[in-house]
Amino acid sequence: MDFEASKEKFIQTWGVLGGSWGINRTMAQIHALLLVSHVALSAEDIMEQLQISRGNANQNIRDLIDWGLVFREFKTGERKEFFTAEKDIWAVAKQIVKERRKREIEPVRKILSELKNTKTNKESDAQKHFVKMIGNIEDVVGKMDNSVEKLIKLDESAIVGTLFKIFK
Amino acid sequence: MDFEASKEKFIQTWGVLGGSWGINRTMAQIHALLLVSHVALSAEDIMEQLQISRGNANQNIRDLIDWGLVFREFKTGERKEFFTAEKDIWAVAKQIVKERRKREIEPVRKILSELKNTKTNKESDAQKHFVKMIGNIEDVVGKMDNSVEKLIKLDESAIVGTLFKIFK
DNA sequence: ATAATCTTTCACTACATACTGAAAGTATAA
DNA sequence: TTATACTTTCAGTATGTAGTGAAAGATTAT
């Protein structure tokens, strides 16, 4: 496989993976393109290389910036913006986990905690079971969430060290 | 909030969460309904309680069985099938991770490894950068995948113990 | 055999989400 | 201040995924 074909394949693969990780396909493709590019690219460059519209490029670049995965750059003498990707893959993974925790886990924990206030009939098997299940789920989700919270606070070398220690 | 309202809310919440975890909404709702039900339910029960069609119920129940999250049950004297959910939440989490690893991570690792065979021009900065990036990504993805693999081999008490040890 | 009960399939439809491109908005240069 | 270079917005459109319901398939009872 030659360079161009490999690059193309990588972009497509990263796109598919992103799709199943809460990052949409185009967003992940732009990120992939920037990851393997050794220089910053403009919106035009991205539109051309990925064959996407201006609106699409603009929206997804801004989403990537929101997620903390892409940064704006300016070149002296150039009017337009250029973009580069976060290239530390651990940082990328951490960032994604962090965002998803905020967007998904936190609201669920909030609701689970509300559900504990359900007025129940202590005589009903169905209701006793419900209360027990909600308790279990809250407990497990809470433990996972706490671990994740601590994990994303570690820096790269600490993550690798921690994973190594646990799973040696 | 009364019992019925709480149950409804839990099903909806679990459905939304599932949607962002590679499990579709209805699938997650059926799972939620079975989780909080203290008795096994039939397809009819599920259709009625979630207000969904027969085809939809059937398809998603079978997907849940494929994922190892729901089990078939038979009652003597009853012709139809009944269904129960895996109620150990750690087992549920492990099962989801296991499936997604198989469906998503493995194919990506395969492609990354292929991409290392890219014929490159050693003079080109762009190509040198590409090779380095692919190497980094493969390395990080590999380390994460290995950790995940080991995690899903642990049983419940070991998972809790491990998480506790790491993140105390 | 055939009737009754239940499960599975599948062509069609509905719905949510992503993408387009032209127009409006903004900032710098002449 | 007008022109130029760029960025953002948004209404309309396309696309993919999920859901429907009727019909076909299977299994057990009569």
XYZ file of C-alpha atoms in Angstrom, chain A residues 66-164:
99
model
C -15.200 22.301 21.780
C -14.133 18.764 22.592
C -10.560 20.005 23.056
C -9.235 17.762 20.303
C -8.303 20.445 17.783
C -6.677 23.850 18.165
C -6.831 27.025 16.108
C -3.582 28.432 14.814
C -2.705 31.654 13.080
C 0.159 32.283 10.706
C 1.678 35.743 10.420
C 0.731 37.346 7.148
C -2.106 34.842 6.599
C -5.641 35.940 7.201
C -7.278 32.569 7.485
C -7.257 30.166 10.398
C -5.302 26.947 10.488
C -6.002 23.873 12.554
C -3.926 21.227 14.300
C -4.966 18.142 16.216
C -4.038 17.103 19.711
C -1.415 14.518 18.823
C -0.924 12.899 22.214
C -3.244 9.920 21.873
C -3.561 9.463 25.633
C -4.706 13.042 25.908
C -7.209 12.415 23.127
C -8.626 9.351 24.861
C -8.779 11.167 28.178
C -10.521 14.120 26.615
C -13.164 11.929 25.007
C -13.819 10.060 28.244
C -14.070 13.347 30.096
C -16.590 14.820 27.666
C -18.724 11.714 27.578
C -18.684 11.460 31.353
C -20.022 14.988 31.523
C -22.605 14.500 28.799
C -23.839 11.021 29.680
C -22.906 9.691 33.087
C -23.598 12.751 35.184
C -27.233 13.146 34.047
C -27.874 9.447 34.622
C -26.482 9.563 38.154
C -28.676 12.537 38.868
C -31.802 10.699 37.737
C -30.900 7.516 39.613
C -30.532 9.520 42.754
C -33.960 11.088 42.166
C -35.488 7.661 41.643
C -34.488 6.695 45.142
C -37.198 9.043 46.359
C -39.893 6.844 44.854
C -42.771 6.355 47.236
C -43.056 2.599 47.526
C -45.517 0.140 48.867
C -43.384 -2.050 51.120
C -45.709 -4.997 50.626
C -45.304 -5.307 46.871
C -42.636 -7.720 45.555
C -42.442 -5.749 42.330
C -41.737 -2.545 44.207
C -39.251 -4.122 46.591
C -37.381 -5.514 43.593
C -37.405 -2.137 41.854
C -35.911 -0.352 44.837
C -33.207 -2.982 45.196
C -32.291 -2.843 41.470
C -32.085 0.947 41.434
C -29.816 0.748 44.477
C -27.528 -1.786 42.787
C -27.341 0.179 39.587
C -26.609 3.411 41.367
C -23.869 1.682 43.297
C -22.142 0.178 40.270
C -22.502 3.268 38.115
C -21.125 5.322 40.992
C -18.081 3.104 41.436
C -17.291 3.117 37.745
C -17.748 6.828 37.512
C -15.421 7.463 40.456
C -12.726 5.311 38.893
C -13.087 7.085 35.585
C -12.927 10.433 37.325
C -9.657 9.509 38.957
C -8.252 8.021 35.777
C -8.774 11.194 33.785
C -6.936 13.173 36.414
C -3.725 11.214 35.891
C -1.139 12.309 33.335
C 0.118 10.078 30.574
C 2.989 8.358 32.345
C 0.816 7.790 35.409
C -1.906 6.217 33.292
C 0.513 3.806 31.679
C 2.073 3.042 35.068
C -1.310 2.483 36.674
C -2.579 0.213 33.945
C 0.678 -1.688 34.076
